[in-house]
Amino acid sequence: MRTPHISRILVVALTAAVSLALVGTASAAEKPAAKPAAGKSAPAKSKAKGKGKAKEVDASAVAPPRMFGGGYPANPALKSWLAEAGTDSFYLVLDPPGRTLQLVLGGVVIRTFEVSEVKVATPRRWAGAAPLAKDWHERVWTGAKLDPPHPGARTEIVGPEIGTATGEVLVPPTPEEAIPVPSLYRIHFAEGLVLEMAGGVAEQKGELPPTELPGGFKEKIRMLREGAPDPLRVRVTLQPDAYSEIYRALPPGTDLVIVHGGK
Amino acid sequence: MIKKVLVGSGVVLLVVGVVAVGGLLMVDRSGYHFVDPDLSLGANAGDRLKLEASFTKPPEAKVYIVIDRTHNRLELRKGSTTTLSAVCSAGSGYVLKERSTDKRKGRQWVFDTPRGVHHIKNKRTDPAWKRPDWDYIEKGEAIPRNPADRIETGMLGAYAMDLGDGYMIHGTLYERLLGRGVTHGCVRLGKNDLATVFKECPIGTPIYIY
């Protein structure tokens, strides 16, 4: 005989309650330390502090910032910005008060997108949310990766035998056809920050809450047991066109700088 | 006695259940607590304004080109002003593989327009095109031994601007395909837009491709 649905939920809830009582906040606090940012180790000091000191561990959940030498400007965020401007690499400048997200290359703004809202988030804990690292907007976040990634496979053509070509011109798909934009996507940075992009057509139609995750009940239990996957999320709400354009055209490996103050 | 145990167990289960359900309700499905960021300008206003003043590159008076290779768009800009917005064709992203023979393993080419900062290195009028190996392989033609046999005229339109490594901005015989990524890495423009870019951009003009 199958267990009724409500009973199953109750069983799962009770199991979760017992598990949580055993694992508790310490488990959630351990998560970031157990999964340091890709390729970068957390400071030894923070690791040594170990369990139970959520604030200390959270500070180490993100890799050490790329700091730059002294001198003008004094503000670290602006210093990061200036240092990026001196390179020939791509980077995003998110200006929450100015409500813009800019794609910059070699110090030149090549695209500016209007942002309607910026929110910052840390994982929920039993009693509130994890603390926000103090330097989250005063550093360079590196190595953007789209999630989900583009449909990866490239079209491969094998040259025809000599004399057998038909002369037919292969017409490739448009960007819209080639790269369908998901209803929800994120941009992961190597040091642990995740940009959660909102504003796609599905969301505009009210079909999909922007932060909804699949899995529902089971996902909640998993999060309470294991902690949320990313130490820091920044949700950026855009217009649908910008939402799609960034997904299709963002160069991989782009860096991110979050700056103070608007115009 | 048994009744008391049952009642006690029931109460314990109820309390645990309430705590569990309450705990789960505290977590929305995102598992995150979203707040407005506090990024007030405060004492950094001076830094910010100084930085913005020194930030704009290249200087206002200079012309530069921005190419979105995904959406096949080219913009000609002067400082922060866009003076031309054109539909272009960038690289297809296709991979061409040469058939392997008994003598050698087949080569392969990736037809991407390279991202990054480039510059116009040379400008040519009525440019001739020296067909590379991949063009013969793609069309199933024998590769000529005499380099002079590779030269073809009229394929690149009226103008070409070299970016280095064989990449160019040039014209096309296939204007109907503008807006799609069809090229082997070069950037194709329509006749009128090509003329404007050629006229406005001196050698050394920076090109930002993303």
Coordinates of C-alpha atoms in Angstrom, one line a residue:
Chain A
M1 CA 0.0 0.0 0.0
R2 CA 1.3 3.4 -0.9
T3 CA 1.9 5.9 1.9
P4 CA -0.5 8.9 1.6
H5 CA 1.1 12.1 0.4
I6 CA 0.5 14.1 3.7
S7 CA 2.1 11.3 5.7
R8 CA 5.1 11.2 3.4
I9 CA 5.5 14.9 3.8
L10 CA 5.3 14.6 7.6
V11 CA 7.8 11.8 7.6
V12 CA 10.2 13.9 5.5
A13 CA 9.6 16.9 7.8
L14 CA 10.3 14.9 10.9
T15 CA 13.4 13.4 9.4
A16 CA 14.5 16.8 8.4
A17 CA 13.8 18.1 11.9
V18 CA 15.9 15.3 13.5
S19 CA 18.7 15.7 11.0
L20 CA 18.7 19.4 11.5
A21 CA 18.7 19.1 15.2
L22 CA 21.9 17.0 14.8
V23 CA 23.5 18.9 12.1
G24 CA 22.2 22.3 12.9
T25 CA 23.7 25.6 12.0
A26 CA 27.2 24.2 12.1
S27 CA 26.6 22.1 9.0
A28 CA 25.4 25.1 7.1
A29 CA 28.2 27.2 8.3
E30 CA 30.7 24.5 7.3
K31 CA 29.5 24.4 3.7
P32 CA 31.4 27.4 2.3
A33 CA 34.7 26.3 3.9
A34 CA 34.2 22.8 2.5
K35 CA 33.7 24.2 -0.9
P36 CA 36.2 27.1 -1.4
A37 CA 35.9 29.2 -4.4
A38 CA 37.2 27.5 -7.5
G39 CA 41.0 27.3 -7.6
K40 CA 41.5 29.6 -4.7
S41 CA 42.1 28.8 -1.1
A42 CA 40.6 30.6 1.8
P43 CA 42.9 32.3 4.3
A44 CA 44.3 29.8 6.8
K45 CA 43.3 32.0 9.7
S46 CA 39.6 31.7 8.9
K47 CA 39.9 28.0 8.3
A48 CA 41.5 27.5 11.6
K49 CA 38.6 29.1 13.4
G50 CA 36.5 26.2 12.2
K51 CA 32.9 25.4 13.1
G52 CA 30.4 27.4 15.0
K53 CA 31.8 30.8 14.1
A54 CA 29.6 31.6 11.2
K55 CA 30.8 35.1 10.7
E56 CA 34.5 34.0 10.5
V57 CA 33.8 31.2 8.1
D58 CA 31.6 33.3 5.9
A59 CA 34.4 35.8 5.5
S60 CA 36.5 33.1 4.1
A61 CA 33.7 31.7 1.9
V62 CA 35.0 34.0 -0.8
A63 CA 38.6 33.9 -2.0
P64 CA 41.0 36.6 -1.0
P65 CA 40.3 39.7 -3.0
R66 CA 42.6 41.0 -5.8
M67 CA 43.9 44.1 -4.0
F68 CA 45.9 46.7 -5.6
G69 CA 48.7 48.9 -4.4
G70 CA 48.3 52.1 -2.5
G71 CA 47.7 55.6 -3.8
Y72 CA 44.7 57.2 -5.5
P73 CA 41.9 56.4 -5.3
A74 CA 41.6 55.5 -1.7
N75 CA 38.4 53.5 -2.1
P76 CA 39.2 49.8 -2.9
A77 CA 36.2 49.4 -5.2
L78 CA 37.3 52.3 -7.3
K79 CA 40.9 51.1 -7.2
S80 CA 39.7 47.8 -8.5
W81 CA 37.8 49.5 -11.3
L82 CA 40.8 51.6 -12.3
A83 CA 43.1 48.6 -12.3
E84 CA 40.7 46.7 -14.6
A85 CA 40.4 49.7 -16.9
G86 CA 44.2 49.4 -17.5
T87 CA 43.9 45.9 -18.9
D88 CA 42.7 44.6 -22.2
S89 CA 40.3 42.2 -20.6
F90 CA 36.5 42.2 -20.5
Y91 CA 34.8 43.3 -17.3
L92 CA 31.4 44.2 -16.1
V93 CA 30.8 47.3 -14.0
L94 CA 27.7 47.0 -11.9
D95 CA 26.6 50.4 -10.5
P96 CA 23.6 49.7 -8.2
P97 CA 22.9 53.3 -7.3
G98 CA 23.5 54.4 -10.9
R99 CA 21.3 51.5 -12.1
T100 CA 23.6 50.4 -14.9
L101 CA 25.5 47.4 -15.9
Q102 CA 28.3 48.1 -18.3
L103 CA 30.4 45.8 -20.4
V104 CA 33.9 47.3 -20.6
L105 CA 36.9 46.3 -22.7
G106 CA 40.3 48.0 -22.3
G107 CA 38.7 50.8 -20.3
V108 CA 36.2 51.5 -23.0
V109 CA 32.5 51.1 -22.3
I110 CA 31.2 49.0 -25.1
R111 CA 27.7 48.3 -23.9
T112 CA 25.5 49.9 -21.2
F113 CA 22.4 48.1 -19.9
E114 CA 19.8 49.7 -17.7
V115 CA 19.2 47.9 -14.5
S116 CA 15.8 48.2 -12.8
E117 CA 16.7 46.6 -9.5
V118 CA 19.7 45.2 -7.7
K119 CA 19.4 43.0 -4.6
V120 CA 22.1 41.2 -2.7
A121 CA 21.6 38.0 -0.8
T122 CA 23.4 35.6 1.4
P123 CA 22.2 32.1 2.3
R124 CA 19.4 31.8 4.8
R125 CA 20.3 30.2 8.1
W126 CA 18.0 29.0 10.9
A127 CA 18.0 32.4 12.5
G128 CA 18.2 34.8 9.6
A129 CA 20.8 35.1 6.9
A130 CA 24.5 34.6 6.7
P131 CA 26.4 37.8 7.1
L132 CA 27.5 39.7 4.1
A133 CA 31.3 39.8 3.6
K134 CA 32.4 43.4 4.1
D135 CA 34.5 43.5 0.9
W136 CA 31.9 42.2 -1.5
H137 CA 31.7 45.4 -3.4
E138 CA 35.4 46.4 -3.0
R139 CA 37.1 43.8 -5.1
V140 CA 37.4 42.3 -8.6
W141 CA 35.3 39.1 -9.1
T142 CA 36.9 37.1 -11.9
G143 CA 36.1 34.4 -14.5
A144 CA 32.4 34.7 -15.4
K145 CA 30.7 31.4 -16.3
L146 CA 27.2 31.2 -17.6
D147 CA 24.8 28.8 -15.9
P148 CA 23.3 27.1 -17.9
P149 CA 26.1 27.4 -20.5
H150 CA 25.4 27.9 -24.2
P151 CA 24.6 24.9 -26.2
G152 CA 28.2 23.9 -26.7
A153 CA 28.6 21.9 -29.8
R154 CA 30.0 23.7 -32.8
T155 CA 28.9 22.7 -36.3
E156 CA 31.7 20.7 -38.0
I157 CA 32.1 20.6 -41.7
V158 CA 34.2 18.2 -43.6
G159 CA 35.6 19.5 -46.9
P160 CA 34.1 17.7 -49.8
E161 CA 36.1 15.5 -52.1
I162 CA 37.8 17.6 -54.8
G163 CA 35.4 18.2 -57.7
T164 CA 32.3 17.1 -55.8
A165 CA 31.2 20.4 -54.3
T166 CA 27.7 21.5 -55.0
G167 CA 28.3 25.2 -54.5
E168 CA 25.5 25.4 -52.0
V169 CA 25.9 28.2 -49.4
L170 CA 25.3 27.0 -45.9
V171 CA 23.1 29.6 -44.1
P172 CA 23.7 29.6 -40.4
P173 CA 21.0 30.3 -37.9
T174 CA 20.4 33.7 -36.4
P175 CA 21.7 34.4 -32.9
E176 CA 18.2 34.0 -31.6
E177 CA 17.9 30.6 -33.2
A178 CA 21.4 29.5 -32.3
I179 CA 21.4 30.5 -28.6
P180 CA 18.0 30.1 -27.0
V181 CA 17.9 32.1 -23.7
P182 CA 16.8 30.2 -20.6
S183 CA 14.0 31.6 -18.4
L184 CA 16.5 32.0 -15.6
Y185 CA 20.3 32.1 -15.8
R186 CA 23.1 33.0 -13.5
I187 CA 26.7 34.1 -14.0
H188 CA 29.1 32.4 -11.6
F189 CA 32.4 34.1 -10.7
A190 CA 35.4 32.1 -9.5
E191 CA 35.5 33.6 -6.0
G192 CA 32.0 32.6 -5.1
L193 CA 29.7 35.5 -6.2
V194 CA 26.8 34.7 -8.4
L195 CA 24.9 37.2 -10.5
E196 CA 21.4 36.1 -10.8
M197 CA 19.9 37.6 -13.9
A198 CA 16.2 38.5 -13.8
G199 CA 13.9 40.1 -16.3
G200 CA 13.5 37.6 -19.0
V201 CA 10.3 37.3 -21.0
A202 CA 9.0 34.5 -18.9
E203 CA 9.4 36.5 -15.7
Q204 CA 7.7 39.5 -17.3
K205 CA 4.7 37.4 -18.1
G206 CA 4.6 36.3 -14.5
E207 CA 5.3 32.7 -15.5
L208 CA 8.3 32.2 -13.4
P209 CA 9.4 33.8 -10.1
P210 CA 12.9 35.0 -10.6
T211 CA 14.5 33.0 -7.8
E212 CA 12.6 29.9 -8.0
L213 CA 14.6 26.7 -7.9
P214 CA 13.4 23.3 -9.0
G215 CA 12.9 20.6 -6.4
G216 CA 10.6 22.4 -4.0
F217 CA 10.3 20.6 -0.7
K218 CA 13.3 18.3 -1.2
E219 CA 15.4 21.3 -2.2
K220 CA 14.5 23.1 1.0
I221 CA 15.6 20.2 3.1
R222 CA 18.8 19.8 1.1
M223 CA 19.6 23.5 1.6
L224 CA 18.9 23.4 5.3
R225 CA 21.1 20.3 5.6
E226 CA 23.9 21.3 3.3
G227 CA 23.7 25.1 3.1
A228 CA 23.0 27.1 0.0
P229 CA 25.4 26.5 -2.9
D230 CA 26.8 30.0 -3.3
P231 CA 28.1 32.3 -0.5
L232 CA 26.8 35.4 -2.2
R233 CA 24.2 36.2 -4.8
V234 CA 23.4 39.5 -6.5
R235 CA 20.2 39.6 -8.3
V236 CA 20.1 42.1 -11.3
T237 CA 16.8 42.8 -12.9
L238 CA 17.1 43.9 -16.5
Q239 CA 14.8 44.7 -19.5
P240 CA 14.1 41.5 -21.6
D241 CA 16.3 42.6 -24.5
A242 CA 19.3 43.2 -22.2
Y243 CA 18.6 40.0 -20.4
S244 CA 18.8 38.0 -23.6
E245 CA 21.7 40.0 -25.1
I246 CA 23.9 39.5 -22.1
Y247 CA 23.3 35.7 -22.1
R248 CA 24.1 35.4 -25.8
A249 CA 27.1 37.8 -26.0
L250 CA 28.8 37.8 -22.6
P251 CA 32.5 36.9 -23.2
P252 CA 33.5 33.9 -21.1
G253 CA 36.0 34.8 -18.3
T254 CA 34.7 38.4 -17.9
D255 CA 35.4 40.0 -14.6
L256 CA 33.1 42.0 -12.4
V257 CA 33.5 45.2 -10.4
I258 CA 30.7 46.5 -8.2
V259 CA 31.0 50.2 -7.6
H260 CA 29.7 52.7 -5.1
G261 CA 27.5 55.7 -5.8
G262 CA 25.6 56.8 -8.8
K263 CA 25.6 59.9 -11.0
Chain B
M1 CA 0.9 3.9 31.7
I2 CA 0.8 3.0 28.0
K3 CA -1.7 5.8 27.4
K4 CA 0.6 8.3 29.0
V5 CA 3.5 7.1 26.9
L6 CA 1.4 7.4 23.7
V7 CA 0.2 10.9 24.7
G8 CA 3.7 12.0 25.6
S9 CA 5.1 10.6 22.3
G10 CA 2.3 12.4 20.4
V11 CA 3.1 15.7 22.0
V12 CA 6.8 15.3 21.2
L13 CA 6.0 14.4 17.6
L14 CA 3.7 17.4 17.4
V15 CA 6.4 19.8 18.8
V16 CA 9.0 18.4 16.4
G17 CA 6.6 18.6 13.5
V18 CA 5.8 22.2 14.3
V19 CA 9.4 23.1 14.6
A20 CA 10.3 21.3 11.3
V21 CA 7.4 22.9 9.4
G22 CA 8.2 26.3 10.9
G23 CA 11.9 25.9 9.9
L24 CA 11.0 25.0 6.4
L25 CA 8.6 27.9 6.0
M26 CA 11.4 30.2 7.0
V27 CA 13.3 29.3 3.9
D28 CA 11.9 30.5 0.7
R29 CA 12.6 28.3 -2.3
S30 CA 15.6 30.3 -3.3
G31 CA 17.3 29.6 0.0
Y32 CA 18.6 33.2 0.0
H33 CA 17.7 36.3 1.9
F34 CA 17.6 39.2 -0.6
V35 CA 18.1 42.8 0.6
D36 CA 18.8 46.2 -1.0
P37 CA 22.6 46.8 -1.1
D38 CA 23.9 49.7 0.9
L39 CA 26.3 51.4 -1.5
S40 CA 26.0 55.0 -0.6
L41 CA 28.5 57.3 -2.2
G42 CA 29.4 59.1 1.0
A43 CA 33.0 60.1 1.4
N44 CA 34.0 58.5 -1.9
A45 CA 32.2 61.1 -4.1
G46 CA 35.5 63.0 -4.8
D47 CA 37.3 59.8 -5.9
R48 CA 34.4 58.7 -8.0
L49 CA 34.1 62.0 -9.9
K50 CA 37.9 62.2 -10.4
L51 CA 38.0 58.7 -11.6
E52 CA 35.1 59.2 -14.1
A53 CA 36.8 62.2 -15.4
S54 CA 40.0 60.2 -16.2
F55 CA 38.2 57.1 -17.2
T56 CA 36.9 57.7 -20.7
K57 CA 39.1 56.1 -23.2
P58 CA 39.8 56.8 -26.0
P59 CA 39.5 60.6 -25.9
E60 CA 36.2 62.1 -27.0
A61 CA 37.6 63.3 -30.3
K62 CA 38.8 59.9 -31.5
V63 CA 36.8 57.4 -33.6
Y64 CA 36.6 53.8 -32.6
I65 CA 34.6 50.7 -33.7
V66 CA 32.6 48.3 -31.5
I67 CA 31.5 45.0 -32.9
D68 CA 29.1 42.6 -31.3
R69 CA 30.1 39.4 -33.1
T70 CA 27.2 37.4 -31.6
H71 CA 24.4 39.7 -32.8
N72 CA 26.4 40.8 -36.0
R73 CA 26.3 44.5 -35.2
L74 CA 28.9 47.1 -35.8
E75 CA 29.0 50.6 -34.3
L76 CA 31.2 53.5 -35.3
R77 CA 31.6 55.8 -32.3
K78 CA 33.2 59.1 -31.6
G79 CA 33.6 59.4 -27.9
S80 CA 30.3 58.4 -26.4
T81 CA 28.3 59.2 -29.6
T82 CA 27.4 56.5 -32.0
T83 CA 27.7 57.9 -35.5
L84 CA 26.9 54.7 -37.4
S85 CA 25.0 51.5 -36.4
A86 CA 25.3 48.8 -39.0
V87 CA 24.3 45.2 -39.5
C88 CA 27.4 43.1 -40.3
S89 CA 28.4 39.5 -40.6
A90 CA 30.9 38.0 -38.3
G91 CA 32.5 34.5 -38.0
S92 CA 30.2 31.5 -38.2
G93 CA 31.9 29.6 -35.4
Y94 CA 32.0 26.6 -37.7
V95 CA 34.8 24.1 -37.6
L96 CA 36.1 23.0 -41.0
K97 CA 38.0 19.7 -41.2
E98 CA 40.2 18.7 -44.0
R99 CA 39.9 15.1 -45.2
S100 CA 42.8 13.0 -44.1
T101 CA 44.8 11.4 -46.8
D102 CA 47.4 8.7 -46.9
K103 CA 50.1 11.3 -46.8
R104 CA 48.9 13.6 -44.0
K105 CA 46.4 14.1 -41.3
G106 CA 43.7 16.6 -42.1
R107 CA 44.0 20.1 -40.8
Q108 CA 41.1 22.0 -39.2
W109 CA 40.1 25.7 -38.9
V110 CA 37.7 27.4 -36.5
F111 CA 35.9 30.3 -38.1
D112 CA 35.6 32.7 -35.2
T113 CA 36.0 36.5 -35.2
P114 CA 38.5 37.1 -32.5
R115 CA 37.3 39.0 -29.4
G116 CA 39.4 41.7 -27.9
V117 CA 41.0 45.0 -28.8
H118 CA 42.4 45.3 -32.4
H119 CA 43.5 48.1 -34.6
I120 CA 43.2 49.0 -38.3
K121 CA 46.7 48.1 -39.6
N122 CA 46.2 48.8 -43.2
K123 CA 43.5 50.2 -45.6
R124 CA 43.0 49.1 -49.1
T125 CA 40.8 50.2 -52.1
D126 CA 39.6 47.6 -54.6
P127 CA 41.3 44.9 -52.6
A128 CA 42.4 41.6 -54.0
W129 CA 42.0 38.5 -52.0
K130 CA 44.6 35.8 -51.7
R131 CA 42.5 32.7 -51.2
P132 CA 43.8 30.7 -48.2
D133 CA 43.9 26.9 -48.2
W134 CA 40.6 26.6 -46.3
D135 CA 38.7 28.2 -49.0
Y136 CA 39.8 25.6 -51.5
I137 CA 39.1 22.8 -49.0
E138 CA 35.7 24.1 -48.1
K139 CA 34.7 24.3 -51.8
G140 CA 36.3 20.9 -52.7
E141 CA 38.8 22.5 -55.1
A142 CA 42.4 21.6 -55.6
I143 CA 44.9 23.9 -53.9
P144 CA 47.0 25.7 -56.6
R145 CA 50.7 25.4 -56.5
N146 CA 51.3 28.8 -58.0
P147 CA 50.6 31.6 -55.4
A148 CA 49.5 33.9 -58.2
D149 CA 46.6 31.5 -58.9
R150 CA 45.2 32.3 -55.5
I151 CA 44.5 35.9 -56.2
E152 CA 40.9 36.9 -56.8
T153 CA 39.4 40.3 -57.2
G154 CA 35.9 41.7 -56.5
M155 CA 35.2 39.3 -53.6
L156 CA 35.9 41.8 -50.8
G157 CA 33.9 44.8 -52.1
A158 CA 35.3 48.2 -52.7
Y159 CA 37.4 48.5 -49.5
A160 CA 39.2 46.4 -47.0
M161 CA 40.7 47.3 -43.6
D162 CA 43.2 44.8 -42.2
L163 CA 43.2 43.9 -38.5
G164 CA 46.2 41.5 -38.7
D165 CA 46.4 37.7 -38.9
G166 CA 44.3 37.7 -42.0
Y167 CA 41.3 39.2 -40.4
M168 CA 39.6 42.2 -42.2
I169 CA 36.6 44.4 -42.3
H170 CA 35.5 44.2 -46.0
G171 CA 32.5 44.2 -48.3
T172 CA 30.5 41.2 -49.6
L173 CA 28.7 39.8 -52.6
Y174 CA 26.2 38.3 -50.2
E175 CA 24.4 41.3 -48.6
R176 CA 21.3 39.2 -48.0
L177 CA 23.3 37.2 -45.4
L178 CA 24.2 40.3 -43.4
G179 CA 23.0 39.9 -39.8
R180 CA 24.0 36.2 -39.7
G181 CA 27.4 34.8 -38.7
V182 CA 28.5 33.5 -42.0
T183 CA 32.2 34.5 -42.4
H184 CA 35.4 32.7 -41.8
G185 CA 36.4 35.3 -39.1
C186 CA 36.4 38.6 -41.1
V187 CA 33.7 41.2 -40.6
R188 CA 31.5 41.9 -43.7
L189 CA 29.6 45.1 -44.2
G190 CA 27.1 46.3 -46.7
K191 CA 28.4 48.6 -49.4
N192 CA 27.3 52.0 -48.0
D193 CA 28.3 51.2 -44.4
L194 CA 31.7 49.9 -45.6
A195 CA 32.3 53.2 -47.4
T196 CA 31.4 55.2 -44.3
V197 CA 33.7 53.1 -42.0
F198 CA 36.5 53.3 -44.5
K199 CA 36.2 57.1 -44.8
E200 CA 35.9 57.8 -41.1
C201 CA 38.5 55.4 -39.7
P202 CA 42.2 56.2 -40.2
I203 CA 44.9 53.5 -39.7
G204 CA 45.3 52.9 -36.0
T205 CA 41.6 53.1 -35.2
P206 CA 40.9 50.8 -32.3
I207 CA 38.3 48.1 -32.8
Y208 CA 36.6 46.5 -29.8
I209 CA 35.1 43.1 -30.6
Y210 CA 33.0 41.2 -28.0

